[in-house]
């Protein structure tokens, strides 16, 4: 696992030269991509291949959530790869083509004009087109052991990691459609699936609830919340507290899947772009927003499946749409 390249990028710019003074306008960009996850880096690759100069803004590390994923085994054409190596490969491909990566935090933006204006901690940037690929964060349980055992039995993606638990006993926490769908998915490979929900009834679709209740190897635990996830080097059990005054319960499991939702960070765009009730960009498969020259890609938009493959697909679509827009200018 090659960590050097990923970690080095935390401490400055990647081949971008001197840091400009705050308030200084950096030269006009063709396309600015906000976010260097799979969607953003793919958008950069497609934007450059379309003949345009692309700058990517990233406030943390490139790769997004996949950078902290131990193993990726569901990306077409790649049998198995670590999340870090996948991220490095995407980054290297984008920069080799000529993408400019600025490790700066976006502080504000005005996307409504023909020229898009973005303010970072280090200066002002103007762009002809903008692609927002800022992703979404997985909601966490906040219980003891969750952080320590993330990647060692604690997962936030059943479709990504479920295959590792074939024939094993696992737990999944949540009560919405995602949790119910994940429980059904896991039950196809796992010996037993403990579905844990804090209320006395699920919030998910009735048809999913019925399907879950019919599966013999899905055990439902209503009115229960995780107090701790235990294990020395990997998950060994989950400890549940009752929400109605019952006794605590310890369930031996090899994996804990958290499916209590995701949280997009789209608040700064609410006055410029349409959002769903859940805060996601209310934008369809063409990734096009109501603002000319502005596109969104990846987990931050409404979509039925949030995976690496759908993020990269969005990045390709968004960049192609942006290139088409610029071609007409």
mmCIF file of C-alpha atoms in Angstrom:
data_model
loop_
_atom_site.group_PDB
_atom_site.id
_atom_site.type_symbol
_atom_site.label_atom_id
_atom_site.label_comp_id
_atom_site.label_asym_id
_atom_site.label_seq_id
_atom_site.Cartn_x
_atom_site.Cartn_y
_atom_site.Cartn_z
ATOM 1 C CA UNK A 1 0.000 0.000 0.000
ATOM 2 C CA UNK A 2 1.581 3.260 -1.137
ATOM 3 C CA UNK A 3 0.633 5.952 1.358
ATOM 4 C CA UNK A 4 3.320 8.464 0.560
ATOM 5 C CA UNK A 5 1.662 10.205 -2.369
ATOM 6 C CA UNK A 6 -1.675 10.504 -0.609
ATOM 7 C CA UNK A 7 -0.255 11.876 2.612
ATOM 8 C CA UNK A 8 2.094 14.317 0.922
ATOM 9 C CA UNK A 9 -0.833 16.042 -0.719
ATOM 10 C CA UNK A 10 -2.168 17.104 2.650
ATOM 11 C CA UNK A 11 0.543 19.664 3.089
ATOM 12 C CA UNK A 12 0.231 21.920 0.087
ATOM 13 C CA UNK A 13 -0.311 22.242 -3.598
ATOM 14 C CA UNK A 14 0.480 19.588 -6.161
ATOM 15 C CA UNK A 15 2.745 21.211 -8.724
ATOM 16 C CA UNK A 16 0.795 24.467 -8.572
ATOM 17 C CA UNK A 17 3.499 26.959 -7.730
ATOM 18 C CA UNK A 18 3.406 29.705 -5.120
ATOM 19 C CA UNK A 19 0.344 30.354 -2.977
ATOM 20 C CA UNK A 20 -1.414 33.562 -4.032
ATOM 21 C CA UNK A 21 -2.338 36.266 -1.576
ATOM 22 C CA UNK A 22 -5.883 36.206 -0.277
ATOM 23 C CA UNK A 23 -8.162 38.252 -2.495
ATOM 24 C CA UNK A 24 -5.909 37.943 -5.543
ATOM 25 C CA UNK A 25 -7.725 36.709 -8.654
ATOM 26 C CA UNK A 26 -6.049 33.634 -10.038
ATOM 27 C CA UNK A 27 -6.306 33.520 -13.854
ATOM 28 C CA UNK A 28 -9.618 32.535 -15.437
ATOM 29 C CA UNK A 29 -10.198 28.769 -15.499
ATOM 30 C CA UNK A 30 -12.146 26.798 -18.091
ATOM 31 C CA UNK A 31 -13.597 24.282 -15.618
ATOM 32 C CA UNK A 32 -13.307 24.247 -11.853
ATOM 33 C CA UNK A 33 -14.240 20.993 -10.117
ATOM 34 C CA UNK A 34 -15.109 21.182 -6.424
ATOM 35 C CA UNK A 35 -14.051 17.912 -4.800
ATOM 36 C CA UNK A 36 -11.338 15.370 -5.632
ATOM 37 C CA UNK A 37 -13.204 12.141 -4.994
ATOM 38 C CA UNK A 38 -13.944 9.608 -7.770
ATOM 39 C CA UNK A 39 -16.585 11.900 -9.320
ATOM 40 C CA UNK A 40 -14.380 14.985 -9.254
ATOM 41 C CA UNK A 41 -11.225 13.328 -10.548
ATOM 42 C CA UNK A 42 -13.150 11.557 -13.304
ATOM 43 C CA UNK A 43 -14.680 14.901 -14.276
ATOM 44 C CA UNK A 44 -11.155 16.325 -14.477
ATOM 45 C CA UNK A 45 -10.014 13.483 -16.729
ATOM 46 C CA UNK A 46 -12.964 13.892 -19.088
ATOM 47 C CA UNK A 47 -12.754 17.672 -19.066
ATOM 48 C CA UNK A 48 -9.092 17.642 -20.048
ATOM 49 C CA UNK A 49 -9.656 15.006 -22.724
ATOM 50 C CA UNK A 50 -12.340 17.303 -24.153
ATOM 51 C CA UNK A 51 -9.665 19.944 -24.620
ATOM 52 C CA UNK A 52 -10.250 22.175 -21.612
ATOM 53 C CA UNK A 53 -8.058 23.261 -18.723
ATOM 54 C CA UNK A 54 -9.363 21.868 -15.419
ATOM 55 C CA UNK A 55 -8.641 22.945 -11.840
ATOM 56 C CA UNK A 56 -9.791 20.787 -8.924
ATOM 57 C CA UNK A 57 -10.368 22.210 -5.447
ATOM 58 C CA UNK A 58 -10.089 19.820 -2.498
ATOM 59 C CA UNK A 59 -10.014 20.800 1.165
ATOM 60 C CA UNK A 60 -8.992 17.408 2.577
ATOM 61 C CA UNK A 61 -7.424 14.477 0.698
ATOM 62 C CA UNK A 62 -8.117 13.184 -2.764
ATOM 63 C CA UNK A 63 -10.154 10.014 -3.115
ATOM 64 C CA UNK A 64 -12.996 10.988 -0.782
ATOM 65 C CA UNK A 65 -14.578 8.134 1.165
ATOM 66 C CA UNK A 66 -12.847 5.489 -0.957
ATOM 67 C CA UNK A 67 -9.457 6.610 0.384
ATOM 68 C CA UNK A 68 -10.397 5.077 3.752
ATOM 69 C CA UNK A 69 -11.877 1.891 2.268
ATOM 70 C CA UNK A 70 -9.613 -1.114 2.949
ATOM 71 C CA UNK A 71 -10.494 -3.064 -0.211
ATOM 72 C CA UNK A 72 -12.506 -2.284 -3.351
ATOM 73 C CA UNK A 73 -13.797 -5.378 -5.135
ATOM 74 C CA UNK A 74 -16.924 -4.145 -6.926
ATOM 75 C CA UNK A 75 -15.453 -1.731 -9.473
ATOM 76 C CA UNK A 76 -15.742 -3.168 -13.007
ATOM 77 C CA UNK A 77 -12.476 -4.320 -14.507
ATOM 78 C CA UNK A 78 -10.538 -4.242 -11.223
ATOM 79 C CA UNK A 79 -10.723 -7.524 -9.338
ATOM 80 C CA UNK A 80 -9.352 -6.131 -6.089
ATOM 81 C CA UNK A 81 -7.557 -2.946 -5.037
ATOM 82 C CA UNK A 82 -7.077 -0.995 -1.826
ATOM 83 C CA UNK A 83 -8.996 2.248 -1.512
ATOM 84 C CA UNK A 84 -5.734 4.157 -1.162
ATOM 85 C CA UNK A 85 -4.257 2.659 -4.344
ATOM 86 C CA UNK A 86 -7.480 3.317 -6.245
ATOM 87 C CA UNK A 87 -7.374 6.954 -5.119
ATOM 88 C CA UNK A 88 -3.705 7.323 -6.051
ATOM 89 C CA UNK A 89 -4.347 5.819 -9.477
ATOM 90 C CA UNK A 90 -7.182 8.263 -10.178
ATOM 91 C CA UNK A 91 -5.121 11.198 -8.935
ATOM 92 C CA UNK A 92 -2.079 10.215 -10.997
ATOM 93 C CA UNK A 93 -4.161 9.768 -14.122
ATOM 94 C CA UNK A 94 -5.776 13.192 -13.729
ATOM 95 C CA UNK A 95 -2.529 15.031 -12.977
ATOM 96 C CA UNK A 96 -0.621 13.226 -15.737
ATOM 97 C CA UNK A 97 -3.169 14.592 -18.195
ATOM 98 C CA UNK A 98 -2.619 18.084 -16.816
ATOM 99 C CA UNK A 99 -5.236 18.605 -14.116
ATOM 100 C CA UNK A 100 -4.321 21.310 -11.603
ATOM 101 C CA UNK A 101 -5.105 20.217 -8.048
ATOM 102 C CA UNK A 102 -5.382 22.947 -5.414
ATOM 103 C CA UNK A 103 -5.671 21.768 -1.835
ATOM 104 C CA UNK A 104 -7.737 24.695 -0.642
ATOM 105 C CA UNK A 105 -11.036 25.107 1.179
ATOM 106 C CA UNK A 106 -13.854 26.777 -0.719
ATOM 107 C CA UNK A 107 -15.168 29.589 1.464
ATOM 108 C CA UNK A 108 -17.876 31.061 -0.788
ATOM 109 C CA UNK A 109 -19.030 31.135 -4.379
ATOM 110 C CA UNK A 110 -21.279 33.012 -6.776
ATOM 111 C CA UNK A 111 -22.415 30.689 -9.551
ATOM 112 C CA UNK A 112 -25.192 32.755 -11.102
ATOM 113 C CA UNK A 113 -23.254 34.869 -13.560
ATOM 114 C CA UNK A 114 -21.631 33.885 -16.846
ATOM 115 C CA UNK A 115 -18.336 34.034 -14.968
ATOM 116 C CA UNK A 116 -18.405 31.847 -11.853
ATOM 117 C CA UNK A 117 -16.638 33.394 -8.872
ATOM 118 C CA UNK A 118 -15.132 31.249 -6.124
ATOM 119 C CA UNK A 119 -13.309 32.392 -3.005
ATOM 120 C CA UNK A 120 -10.865 30.067 -1.277
ATOM 121 C CA UNK A 121 -8.740 30.635 1.786
ATOM 122 C CA UNK A 122 -5.874 31.646 -0.485
ATOM 123 C CA UNK A 123 -7.499 33.748 -3.181
ATOM 124 C CA UNK A 124 -10.261 34.272 -5.707
ATOM 125 C CA UNK A 125 -10.824 32.019 -8.689
ATOM 126 C CA UNK A 126 -12.965 32.704 -11.739
ATOM 127 C CA UNK A 127 -14.281 29.951 -13.986
ATOM 128 C CA UNK A 128 -16.323 29.555 -17.134
ATOM 129 C CA UNK A 129 -17.916 26.349 -15.832
ATOM 130 C CA UNK A 130 -18.130 24.645 -12.444
ATOM 131 C CA UNK A 131 -18.721 21.001 -11.506
ATOM 132 C CA UNK A 132 -19.660 20.400 -7.860
ATOM 133 C CA UNK A 133 -18.543 16.941 -6.741
ATOM 134 C CA UNK A 134 -18.301 17.462 -2.997
ATOM 135 C CA UNK A 135 -19.723 14.067 -2.008
ATOM 136 C CA UNK A 136 -21.643 13.172 1.132
ATOM 137 C CA UNK A 137 -20.575 11.900 4.521
ATOM 138 C CA UNK A 138 -21.911 8.724 6.067
ATOM 139 C CA UNK A 139 -23.922 9.352 9.223
ATOM 140 C CA UNK A 140 -22.276 7.609 12.173
ATOM 141 C CA UNK A 141 -23.575 5.893 15.286
ATOM 142 C CA UNK A 142 -21.267 7.686 17.696
ATOM 143 C CA UNK A 143 -20.934 4.643 19.926
ATOM 144 C CA UNK A 144 -17.842 3.216 21.597
ATOM 145 C CA UNK A 145 -15.638 1.203 19.260
ATOM 146 C CA UNK A 146 -17.108 2.524 16.013
ATOM 147 C CA UNK A 147 -14.177 4.698 14.972
ATOM 148 C CA UNK A 148 -11.519 2.275 16.196
ATOM 149 C CA UNK A 149 -12.990 -0.660 14.288
ATOM 150 C CA UNK A 150 -13.964 1.153 11.084
ATOM 151 C CA UNK A 151 -12.420 -0.844 8.257
ATOM 152 C CA UNK A 152 -11.963 -3.798 10.611
ATOM 153 C CA UNK A 153 -15.556 -4.981 10.682
ATOM 154 C CA UNK A 154 -17.434 -1.691 10.830
ATOM 155 C CA UNK A 155 -18.652 -0.695 7.383
ATOM 156 C CA UNK A 156 -20.941 1.943 5.901
ATOM 157 C CA UNK A 157 -21.570 0.128 2.617
ATOM 158 C CA UNK A 158 -23.135 -3.326 2.526
ATOM 159 C CA UNK A 159 -22.891 -3.652 -1.245
ATOM 160 C CA UNK A 160 -19.194 -2.761 -1.063
ATOM 161 C CA UNK A 161 -18.148 -5.033 1.797
ATOM 162 C CA UNK A 162 -20.887 -7.619 2.237
ATOM 163 C CA UNK A 163 -19.064 -10.306 0.245
ATOM 164 C CA UNK A 164 -16.316 -10.402 2.893
ATOM 165 C CA UNK A 165 -18.807 -11.855 5.399
ATOM 166 C CA UNK A 166 -20.092 -14.856 3.488
ATOM 167 C CA UNK A 167 -21.266 -17.505 5.946
ATOM 168 C CA UNK A 168 -20.773 -15.175 8.916
ATOM 169 C CA UNK A 169 -23.082 -13.446 11.363
ATOM 170 C CA UNK A 170 -23.434 -9.671 11.011
ATOM 171 C CA UNK A 171 -25.474 -6.753 12.307
ATOM 172 C CA UNK A 172 -26.964 -3.831 10.426
ATOM 173 C CA UNK A 173 -28.228 -0.664 12.114
ATOM 174 C CA UNK A 174 -31.048 1.401 10.620
ATOM 175 C CA UNK A 175 -34.730 1.409 9.768
ATOM 176 C CA UNK A 176 -35.106 3.104 6.385
ATOM 177 C CA UNK A 177 -35.091 1.742 2.861
ATOM 178 C CA UNK A 178 -31.303 1.489 2.744
ATOM 179 C CA UNK A 179 -31.115 -0.569 5.928
ATOM 180 C CA UNK A 180 -33.891 -2.905 4.768
ATOM 181 C CA UNK A 181 -32.348 -3.327 1.314
ATOM 182 C CA UNK A 182 -28.946 -3.933 2.865
ATOM 183 C CA UNK A 183 -30.385 -6.533 5.239
ATOM 184 C CA UNK A 184 -31.901 -8.417 2.300
ATOM 185 C CA UNK A 185 -28.655 -8.141 0.363
ATOM 186 C CA UNK A 186 -26.563 -9.415 3.278
ATOM 187 C CA UNK A 187 -28.970 -12.255 4.018
ATOM 188 C CA UNK A 188 -28.101 -13.808 0.659
ATOM 189 C CA UNK A 189 -24.543 -14.493 1.822
ATOM 190 C CA UNK A 190 -24.461 -14.262 5.619
ATOM 191 C CA UNK A 191 -25.548 -16.991 8.001
ATOM 192 C CA UNK A 192 -27.540 -14.496 10.078
ATOM 193 C CA UNK A 193 -28.301 -10.782 9.848
ATOM 194 C CA UNK A 194 -29.302 -8.878 12.995
ATOM 195 C CA UNK A 195 -31.331 -5.829 11.945
ATOM 196 C CA UNK A 196 -31.274 -3.229 14.720
ATOM 197 C CA UNK A 197 -33.717 -0.309 14.843
ATOM 198 C CA UNK A 198 -34.273 2.235 17.585
ATOM 199 C CA UNK A 199 -38.048 2.367 17.093
ATOM 200 C CA UNK A 200 -40.830 -0.242 17.197
ATOM 201 C CA UNK A 201 -41.477 -0.073 13.469
ATOM 202 C CA UNK A 202 -39.421 0.570 10.347
ATOM 203 C CA UNK A 203 -39.569 3.718 8.235
ATOM 204 C CA UNK A 204 -38.851 1.898 4.989
ATOM 205 C CA UNK A 205 -41.273 0.927 2.242
ATOM 206 C CA UNK A 206 -43.925 -1.640 3.285
ATOM 207 C CA UNK A 207 -42.916 -4.044 0.522
ATOM 208 C CA UNK A 208 -39.351 -4.068 1.835
ATOM 209 C CA UNK A 209 -40.559 -4.584 5.390
ATOM 210 C CA UNK A 210 -42.548 -7.626 4.316
ATOM 211 C CA UNK A 211 -39.609 -9.068 2.435
ATOM 212 C CA UNK A 212 -37.349 -8.612 5.465
ATOM 213 C CA UNK A 213 -39.822 -10.287 7.805
ATOM 214 C CA UNK A 214 -40.067 -13.305 5.522
ATOM 215 C CA UNK A 215 -36.311 -13.973 5.507
ATOM 216 C CA UNK A 216 -35.586 -16.677 8.045
ATOM 217 C CA UNK A 217 -31.998 -15.589 8.653
ATOM 218 C CA UNK A 218 -32.862 -11.937 9.383
ATOM 219 C CA UNK A 219 -33.373 -11.353 13.117
ATOM 220 C CA UNK A 220 -35.105 -8.059 13.955
ATOM 221 C CA UNK A 221 -34.222 -6.136 17.122
ATOM 222 C CA UNK A 222 -36.740 -3.323 17.662
ATOM 223 C CA UNK A 223 -36.339 -0.563 20.282
ATOM 224 C CA UNK A 224 -32.595 -1.068 20.462
ATOM 225 C CA UNK A 225 -29.562 1.187 20.003
ATOM 226 C CA UNK A 226 -25.865 0.262 19.879
ATOM 227 C CA UNK A 227 -23.975 1.175 23.020
ATOM 228 C CA UNK A 228 -20.647 -0.314 21.915
ATOM 229 C CA UNK A 229 -18.948 -2.343 19.221
ATOM 230 C CA UNK A 230 -16.339 -4.628 20.732
ATOM 231 C CA UNK A 231 -13.303 -6.542 19.554
ATOM 232 C CA UNK A 232 -9.548 -6.368 19.908
ATOM 233 C CA UNK A 233 -8.333 -6.198 16.303
ATOM 234 C CA UNK A 234 -11.650 -6.791 14.526
ATOM 235 C CA UNK A 235 -15.354 -6.692 15.347
ATOM 236 C CA UNK A 236 -16.405 -9.475 17.675
ATOM 237 C CA UNK A 237 -19.745 -8.281 19.079
ATOM 238 C CA UNK A 238 -22.227 -5.424 19.300
ATOM 239 C CA UNK A 239 -23.755 -4.336 22.622
ATOM 240 C CA UNK A 240 -27.349 -3.069 22.477
ATOM 241 C CA UNK A 241 -29.287 -0.945 24.951
ATOM 242 C CA UNK A 242 -33.079 -0.997 25.062
ATOM 243 C CA UNK A 243 -34.947 2.244 24.343
ATOM 244 C CA UNK A 244 -37.952 1.066 26.377
ATOM 245 C CA UNK A 245 -36.279 0.048 29.612
ATOM 246 C CA UNK A 246 -35.374 -3.521 28.753
ATOM 247 C CA UNK A 247 -32.113 -5.299 29.462
ATOM 248 C CA UNK A 248 -28.928 -4.780 27.480
ATOM 249 C CA UNK A 249 -27.935 -7.461 25.004
ATOM 250 C CA UNK A 250 -24.607 -8.551 23.535
ATOM 251 C CA UNK A 251 -24.707 -10.170 20.085
ATOM 252 C CA UNK A 252 -21.598 -11.928 18.719
ATOM 253 C CA UNK A 253 -21.044 -10.723 15.123
ATOM 254 C CA UNK A 254 -18.154 -10.444 12.685
ATOM 255 C CA UNK A 255 -19.335 -7.247 11.057
ATOM 256 C CA UNK A 256 -21.472 -4.193 11.793
ATOM 257 C CA UNK A 257 -23.024 -2.277 8.895
ATOM 258 C CA UNK A 258 -24.230 1.247 9.577
ATOM 259 C CA UNK A 259 -27.161 2.346 7.393
ATOM 260 C CA UNK A 260 -28.604 5.403 9.091
ATOM 261 C CA UNK A 261 -28.191 7.703 6.120
ATOM 262 C CA UNK A 262 -25.727 10.113 4.596
ATOM 263 C CA UNK A 263 -25.270 13.829 5.057
ATOM 264 C CA UNK A 264 -24.522 16.028 2.055
ATOM 265 C CA UNK A 265 -22.727 19.288 2.702
ATOM 266 C CA UNK A 266 -24.690 21.438 0.290
ATOM 267 C CA UNK A 267 -25.857 24.149 2.660
ATOM 268 C CA UNK A 268 -23.750 26.879 1.038
ATOM 269 C CA UNK A 269 -25.515 26.311 -2.289
ATOM 270 C CA UNK A 270 -29.119 26.447 -1.048
ATOM 271 C CA UNK A 271 -29.748 29.974 -2.337
ATOM 272 C CA UNK A 272 -28.380 29.178 -5.793
ATOM 273 C CA UNK A 273 -29.281 25.558 -6.567
ATOM 274 C CA UNK A 274 -32.355 23.386 -5.852
ATOM 275 C CA UNK A 275 -32.043 20.902 -2.989
ATOM 276 C CA UNK A 276 -34.222 17.983 -1.945
ATOM 277 C CA UNK A 277 -35.728 17.796 1.548
ATOM 278 C CA UNK A 278 -32.714 15.710 2.522
ATOM 279 C CA UNK A 279 -30.293 18.370 1.322
ATOM 280 C CA UNK A 280 -29.111 16.644 -1.862
ATOM 281 C CA UNK A 281 -28.891 18.497 -5.158
ATOM 282 C CA UNK A 282 -32.210 18.020 -6.908
ATOM 283 C CA UNK A 283 -30.557 17.183 -10.214
ATOM 284 C CA UNK A 284 -31.098 14.220 -12.543
ATOM 285 C CA UNK A 285 -28.876 11.847 -14.501
ATOM 286 C CA UNK A 286 -27.641 14.549 -16.896
ATOM 287 C CA UNK A 287 -26.013 16.285 -13.895
ATOM 288 C CA UNK A 288 -27.240 19.653 -15.229
ATOM 289 C CA UNK A 289 -28.460 22.371 -12.856
ATOM 290 C CA UNK A 290 -30.754 25.317 -13.666
ATOM 291 C CA UNK A 291 -27.685 27.587 -13.725
ATOM 292 C CA UNK A 292 -25.922 27.624 -17.120
ATOM 293 C CA UNK A 293 -22.417 26.249 -16.827
ATOM 294 C CA UNK A 294 -22.968 24.639 -13.417
ATOM 295 C CA UNK A 295 -23.136 20.856 -12.968
ATOM 296 C CA UNK A 296 -23.132 18.416 -10.054
ATOM 297 C CA UNK A 297 -21.754 14.890 -9.835
ATOM 298 C CA UNK A 298 -21.518 12.053 -7.348
ATOM 299 C CA UNK A 299 -23.009 11.371 -3.945
ATOM 300 C CA UNK A 300 -24.163 14.942 -3.310
ATOM 301 C CA UNK A 301 -27.024 14.690 -5.834
ATOM 302 C CA UNK A 302 -30.234 12.676 -5.536
ATOM 303 C CA UNK A 303 -29.761 9.156 -6.853
ATOM 304 C CA UNK A 304 -30.868 5.579 -6.072
ATOM 305 C CA UNK A 305 -27.351 4.160 -5.679
ATOM 306 C CA UNK A 306 -24.258 5.804 -4.221
ATOM 307 C CA UNK A 307 -21.223 3.770 -5.277
ATOM 308 C CA UNK A 308 -17.812 4.468 -6.778
ATOM 309 C CA UNK A 309 -19.032 3.350 -10.185
ATOM 310 C CA UNK A 310 -22.006 5.731 -10.144
ATOM 311 C CA UNK A 311 -19.784 8.566 -8.942
ATOM 312 C CA UNK A 312 -17.310 8.086 -11.780
ATOM 313 C CA UNK A 313 -20.195 7.839 -14.246
ATOM 314 C CA UNK A 314 -21.530 11.166 -12.963
ATOM 315 C CA UNK A 315 -18.094 12.731 -13.321
ATOM 316 C CA UNK A 316 -17.907 11.673 -16.956
ATOM 317 C CA UNK A 317 -21.422 12.943 -17.688
ATOM 318 C CA UNK A 318 -20.928 16.268 -15.900
ATOM 319 C CA UNK A 319 -17.634 16.989 -17.680
ATOM 320 C CA UNK A 320 -19.125 16.078 -21.050
ATOM 321 C CA UNK A 321 -22.053 18.418 -20.427
ATOM 322 C CA UNK A 322 -19.687 21.174 -19.289
ATOM 323 C CA UNK A 323 -17.559 20.724 -22.413
ATOM 324 C CA UNK A 324 -20.666 20.932 -24.573
ATOM 325 C CA UNK A 325 -21.641 24.157 -22.830
ATOM 326 C CA UNK A 326 -18.180 25.678 -23.324
ATOM 327 C CA UNK A 327 -18.134 24.623 -26.968
ATOM 328 C CA UNK A 328 -21.119 26.884 -27.552
ATOM 329 C CA UNK A 329 -19.595 29.937 -25.905
#
